[in-house]
């Protein structure tokens, strides 16, 4: 397919041909990989939940000694001291799952990838997500604010010239206005106060995702207001988590991502050859 390269004023400079956005959209594979890429389990507790006590090891496992629980009609569990009067102690069980405020028994794992990912499937999902995120219809499904708006001049994928990487934040955002026009509403991240009681629970502010700017692994830019990801750090979750996302590419990033497309095409050719050979063997027998 042919793709346009735009300057900082939103005007077409030149055209390039690319096979990067020709992969058919497979929402089932995209969803599967997005779930597999999750690092934290949604039901997992805090890493050291229930362990913030000085209880473990306080009680000595010995008879006829000071600071022991044996012979007092108490269960032999880790305990913390609430008060002490000479050799008398007020003990309360802690740490273990059966005690009040203790840790959970066999909770879901907190950190680490939940599922393993097949490399071929991952590459296919990434290419499929690139096609998915560069569909105007899919973007309109996610963002209600742009459903009635049509940009006839703007064509997907959005590829910008390298000059935009040298701009400061103010000029960069002005360039985005010229390029995206009506779609600029969903491009910039907006921070707002949360409405409910979550303000008291460490999540006072909430922020929308905004646009994703994909650059080459050799390029560098620092801009506030949009998310920037290098090609070697790009994941399927960046592109298509909870629906399609507005994505902008640098020219070099397109060339680097095409190498993934070439790998997938080679794997297809190999599998087709193997199938043909297998069919011939069966036919001969």
Short mmCIF file of C-alpha atoms in Angstrom, two decimals:
data_model
loop_
_atom_site.label_atom_id
_atom_site.label_comp_id
_atom_site.label_asym_id
_atom_site.label_seq_id
_atom_site.Cartn_x
_atom_site.Cartn_y
_atom_site.Cartn_z
CA UNK A 1 0.00 0.00 0.00
CA UNK A 2 1.02 3.64 -0.50
CA UNK A 3 1.45 5.89 2.54
CA UNK A 4 1.95 9.65 2.78
CA UNK A 5 4.73 11.35 4.72
CA UNK A 6 3.58 14.66 6.24
CA UNK A 7 5.56 17.75 7.25
CA UNK A 8 5.00 19.81 10.41
CA UNK A 9 2.25 21.80 8.62
CA UNK A 10 0.29 18.66 7.77
CA UNK A 11 1.10 18.78 4.05
CA UNK A 12 2.19 15.80 1.98
CA UNK A 13 5.92 15.73 1.14
CA UNK A 14 6.26 12.35 -0.55
CA UNK A 15 4.80 8.84 -0.78
CA UNK A 16 6.29 5.50 0.22
CA UNK A 17 5.16 1.94 -0.42
CA UNK A 18 4.89 -0.38 2.57
CA UNK A 19 3.42 -3.83 3.30
CA UNK A 20 3.24 -3.15 7.03
CA UNK A 21 -0.52 -2.47 7.27
CA UNK A 22 -1.75 -5.29 5.03
CA UNK A 23 -2.02 -7.95 7.75
CA UNK A 24 -5.69 -8.97 8.33
CA UNK A 25 -7.13 -7.89 11.68
CA UNK A 26 -7.40 -10.79 14.15
CA UNK A 27 -9.10 -9.40 17.24
CA UNK A 28 -9.01 -12.81 18.95
CA UNK A 29 -5.18 -13.00 18.77
CA UNK A 30 -4.81 -9.33 19.78
CA UNK A 31 -7.00 -9.87 22.87
CA UNK A 32 -5.10 -13.05 23.77
CA UNK A 33 -1.69 -11.30 23.64
CA UNK A 34 -2.95 -8.23 25.53
CA UNK A 35 -4.08 -10.54 28.36
CA UNK A 36 -0.76 -12.43 28.26
CA UNK A 37 1.29 -9.23 28.45
CA UNK A 38 -0.26 -8.19 31.77
CA UNK A 39 2.41 -8.04 34.46
CA UNK A 40 0.17 -7.62 37.52
CA UNK A 41 -2.76 -9.91 38.22
CA UNK A 42 -5.95 -7.84 38.77
CA UNK A 43 -6.82 -9.76 41.99
CA UNK A 44 -3.28 -9.83 43.41
CA UNK A 45 -2.64 -8.29 46.84
CA UNK A 46 0.22 -5.97 47.74
CA UNK A 47 3.57 -7.80 47.72
CA UNK A 48 4.14 -7.70 51.51
CA UNK A 49 0.48 -7.43 52.58
CA UNK A 50 -0.02 -8.72 56.14
CA UNK A 51 3.76 -8.98 56.74
CA UNK A 52 4.30 -5.52 58.25
CA UNK A 53 4.41 -6.89 61.80
CA UNK A 54 7.22 -7.64 64.26
CA UNK A 55 5.54 -10.92 65.19
CA UNK A 56 7.50 -13.66 63.46
CA UNK A 57 10.23 -15.08 65.70
CA UNK A 58 9.17 -13.24 68.88
CA UNK A 59 7.95 -16.38 70.61
CA UNK A 60 10.62 -18.89 71.60
CA UNK A 61 9.82 -22.57 71.06
CA UNK A 62 11.04 -23.67 74.52
CA UNK A 63 9.53 -24.70 77.82
CA UNK A 64 10.03 -23.07 81.25
CA UNK A 65 11.62 -19.93 79.80
CA UNK A 66 10.81 -16.24 79.61
CA UNK A 67 8.71 -14.94 76.71
CA UNK A 68 7.25 -18.28 75.63
CA UNK A 69 3.66 -19.37 74.88
CA UNK A 70 4.04 -23.00 75.98
CA UNK A 71 2.05 -23.96 79.07
CA UNK A 72 -0.30 -20.96 78.79
CA UNK A 73 -3.09 -22.65 76.84
CA UNK A 74 -2.30 -20.73 73.66
CA UNK A 75 -1.95 -21.94 70.10
CA UNK A 76 1.63 -21.95 68.79
CA UNK A 77 1.35 -19.28 66.10
CA UNK A 78 3.40 -16.12 65.45
CA UNK A 79 2.23 -13.35 67.78
CA UNK A 80 2.82 -9.67 68.31
CA UNK A 81 2.93 -8.04 71.76
CA UNK A 82 0.15 -5.54 72.48
CA UNK A 83 1.29 -4.74 76.04
CA UNK A 84 3.75 -6.10 78.58
CA UNK A 85 3.83 -6.04 82.40
CA UNK A 86 7.01 -7.59 83.76
CA UNK A 87 6.93 -11.23 82.64
CA UNK A 88 3.30 -10.99 81.54
CA UNK A 89 2.41 -10.33 77.87
CA UNK A 90 -0.75 -9.66 75.92
CA UNK A 91 -0.27 -11.59 72.68
CA UNK A 92 -2.24 -11.28 69.43
CA UNK A 93 -1.79 -13.69 66.52
CA UNK A 94 -0.39 -12.11 63.34
CA UNK A 95 1.24 -12.83 59.95
CA UNK A 96 -0.44 -16.19 59.18
CA UNK A 97 -3.64 -16.44 57.06
CA UNK A 98 -5.85 -17.58 59.99
CA UNK A 99 -4.96 -14.49 62.08
CA UNK A 100 -6.73 -11.14 61.82
CA UNK A 101 -4.90 -8.85 59.35
CA UNK A 102 -2.62 -11.68 58.23
CA UNK A 103 -1.49 -12.45 54.69
CA UNK A 104 -3.70 -14.29 52.21
CA UNK A 105 -3.27 -18.04 51.75
CA UNK A 106 -1.97 -18.83 48.24
CA UNK A 107 -2.94 -15.50 46.64
CA UNK A 108 -2.62 -14.79 42.87
CA UNK A 109 0.92 -13.80 41.92
CA UNK A 110 1.51 -10.07 42.03
CA UNK A 111 4.35 -9.48 39.59
CA UNK A 112 5.69 -11.28 36.56
CA UNK A 113 4.11 -12.19 33.23
CA UNK A 114 0.90 -14.16 33.73
CA UNK A 115 1.12 -16.28 30.56
CA UNK A 116 3.85 -17.29 28.13
CA UNK A 117 3.72 -15.92 24.58
CA UNK A 118 4.57 -17.74 21.36
CA UNK A 119 7.02 -15.63 19.28
CA UNK A 120 5.31 -16.24 15.92
CA UNK A 121 1.92 -15.48 17.44
CA UNK A 122 3.32 -12.32 19.05
CA UNK A 123 4.67 -11.02 15.71
CA UNK A 124 1.37 -11.78 13.99
CA UNK A 125 -0.58 -10.02 16.75
CA UNK A 126 1.71 -6.95 16.53
CA UNK A 127 1.18 -6.61 12.78
CA UNK A 128 -2.54 -7.20 13.20
CA UNK A 129 -2.66 -4.51 15.93
CA UNK A 130 -0.90 -2.03 13.62
CA UNK A 131 -3.61 -2.54 10.98
CA UNK A 132 -6.31 -2.38 13.68
CA UNK A 133 -5.06 0.90 15.20
CA UNK A 134 -4.86 2.57 11.76
CA UNK A 135 -8.56 2.09 11.00
CA UNK A 136 -10.73 5.24 11.29
CA UNK A 137 -13.83 3.11 11.95
CA UNK A 138 -12.18 1.36 14.92
CA UNK A 139 -10.99 4.71 16.34
CA UNK A 140 -14.53 6.10 16.13
CA UNK A 141 -15.85 3.05 17.99
CA UNK A 142 -13.56 3.86 20.92
CA UNK A 143 -13.81 7.68 20.96
CA UNK A 144 -17.34 9.12 20.97
CA UNK A 145 -16.00 12.71 20.61
CA UNK A 146 -14.84 12.08 17.01
CA UNK A 147 -17.80 10.02 15.76
CA UNK A 148 -19.41 12.94 13.89
CA UNK A 149 -16.12 14.39 12.62
CA UNK A 150 -14.53 13.54 9.29
CA UNK A 151 -11.02 14.45 8.15
CA UNK A 152 -10.98 13.89 4.41
CA UNK A 153 -7.42 15.25 4.12
CA UNK A 154 -6.05 12.99 6.88
CA UNK A 155 -5.17 9.50 5.66
CA UNK A 156 -3.98 6.61 7.79
CA UNK A 157 -1.28 5.58 8.65
CA UNK A 158 0.02 8.95 9.92
CA UNK A 159 3.75 9.17 9.15
CA UNK A 160 5.65 12.39 9.92
CA UNK A 161 9.01 13.71 8.77
CA UNK A 162 12.13 13.58 10.98
CA UNK A 163 12.09 17.38 11.45
CA UNK A 164 9.32 17.05 14.06
CA UNK A 165 11.74 15.31 16.46
CA UNK A 166 13.79 18.51 16.84
CA UNK A 167 10.85 20.67 17.99
CA UNK A 168 10.16 21.71 21.58
CA UNK A 169 6.88 20.78 23.29
CA UNK A 170 4.95 23.91 22.28
CA UNK A 171 5.90 23.71 18.59
CA UNK A 172 5.39 19.93 18.58
CA UNK A 173 1.80 20.26 19.83
CA UNK A 174 1.12 23.01 17.25
CA UNK A 175 2.45 20.67 14.54
CA UNK A 176 0.09 17.94 15.82
CA UNK A 177 -2.84 20.39 15.50
CA UNK A 178 -1.92 21.00 11.85
CA UNK A 179 -1.55 17.26 11.12
CA UNK A 180 -4.50 15.79 13.08
CA UNK A 181 -6.99 18.71 12.98
CA UNK A 182 -10.27 17.41 14.51
CA UNK A 183 -8.56 14.29 15.86
CA UNK A 184 -6.29 16.48 18.02
CA UNK A 185 -8.97 16.27 20.77
CA UNK A 186 -8.05 12.65 21.53
CA UNK A 187 -4.30 13.03 20.90
CA UNK A 188 -3.17 15.01 23.97
CA UNK A 189 -3.26 13.55 27.48
CA UNK A 190 -5.54 15.34 29.94
CA UNK A 191 -5.18 15.08 33.71
CA UNK A 192 -8.21 15.51 35.98
CA UNK A 193 -9.24 14.88 39.60
CA UNK A 194 -11.09 11.67 40.31
CA UNK A 195 -14.70 12.09 41.43
CA UNK A 196 -15.10 9.38 44.07
CA UNK A 197 -13.43 8.11 47.23
CA UNK A 198 -10.44 6.91 45.18
CA UNK A 199 -8.92 10.34 45.97
CA UNK A 200 -8.18 8.97 49.47
CA UNK A 201 -6.70 5.71 48.17
CA UNK A 202 -3.60 6.84 46.32
CA UNK A 203 -5.29 7.57 42.97
CA UNK A 204 -6.32 11.21 43.25
CA UNK A 205 -5.77 11.99 39.56
CA UNK A 206 -6.75 10.15 36.38
CA UNK A 207 -5.31 10.60 32.90
CA UNK A 208 -6.39 9.47 29.43
CA UNK A 209 -4.02 7.50 27.18
CA UNK A 210 -3.66 10.06 24.36
CA UNK A 211 -1.81 9.42 21.12
CA UNK A 212 1.11 7.02 20.74
CA UNK A 213 4.18 8.29 18.88
CA UNK A 214 6.35 5.42 17.63
CA UNK A 215 9.97 6.34 16.88
CA UNK A 216 13.08 4.44 15.81
CA UNK A 217 15.36 2.85 18.42
CA UNK A 218 18.11 5.32 17.39
CA UNK A 219 15.88 8.41 17.72
CA UNK A 220 15.25 10.44 20.88
CA UNK A 221 12.61 12.99 21.85
CA UNK A 222 11.20 14.33 25.13
CA UNK A 223 7.65 15.66 24.86
CA UNK A 224 4.95 16.05 27.52
CA UNK A 225 1.36 15.33 26.53
CA UNK A 226 1.72 12.17 24.43
CA UNK A 227 3.26 8.75 24.97
CA UNK A 228 6.49 7.97 23.09
CA UNK A 229 7.64 4.39 22.45
CA UNK A 230 10.65 3.05 20.54
CA UNK A 231 10.18 0.23 18.02
CA UNK A 232 12.21 -2.27 20.06
CA UNK A 233 9.99 -1.60 23.13
CA UNK A 234 6.63 -1.65 21.33
CA UNK A 235 3.98 -4.09 22.62
CA UNK A 236 0.50 -5.10 21.44
CA UNK A 237 -0.96 -3.54 24.61
CA UNK A 238 0.42 -0.14 23.56
CA UNK A 239 -1.49 -0.30 20.27
CA UNK A 240 -4.77 -2.04 21.02
CA UNK A 241 -5.59 -2.23 24.72
CA UNK A 242 -9.38 -1.71 25.16
CA UNK A 243 -9.81 -0.75 21.50
CA UNK A 244 -7.82 0.99 18.78
CA UNK A 245 -5.45 3.82 19.66
CA UNK A 246 -4.39 6.87 17.66
CA UNK A 247 -0.85 6.15 16.45
CA UNK A 248 1.74 8.39 14.76
CA UNK A 249 4.93 7.01 13.17
CA UNK A 250 8.31 8.46 12.30
CA UNK A 251 9.73 7.53 8.88
CA UNK A 252 12.57 5.46 10.37
CA UNK A 253 10.16 3.58 12.65
CA UNK A 254 8.21 2.32 9.61
CA UNK A 255 11.40 0.88 8.08
CA UNK A 256 12.31 -0.91 11.33
CA UNK A 257 8.81 -2.35 11.81
CA UNK A 258 8.84 -3.71 8.25
CA UNK A 259 11.51 -6.22 9.33
CA UNK A 260 8.87 -7.89 11.59
CA UNK A 261 6.53 -8.11 8.60
CA UNK A 262 9.27 -9.75 6.52
CA UNK A 263 9.79 -12.39 9.26
CA UNK A 264 6.08 -13.25 9.30
CA UNK A 265 5.99 -13.52 5.49
CA UNK A 266 9.03 -15.85 5.52
CA UNK A 267 7.35 -18.06 8.15
CA UNK A 268 4.21 -18.22 5.97
CA UNK A 269 6.25 -19.28 2.93
CA UNK A 270 8.07 -21.97 4.97
CA UNK A 271 4.82 -23.37 6.38
CA UNK A 272 3.23 -23.44 2.90
CA UNK A 273 6.25 -25.36 1.51
CA UNK A 274 6.11 -27.85 4.41
CA UNK A 275 2.38 -28.41 3.80
CA UNK A 276 2.98 -29.08 0.09
CA UNK A 277 5.80 -31.55 0.84
CA UNK A 278 3.61 -33.30 3.44
CA UNK A 279 0.73 -33.62 0.93
CA UNK A 280 3.09 -35.05 -1.72
CA UNK A 281 4.39 -37.67 0.73
CA UNK A 282 0.85 -38.77 1.59
CA UNK A 283 -0.06 -38.92 -2.12
CA UNK A 284 2.98 -41.11 -2.91
CA UNK A 285 2.17 -43.56 -0.13
#
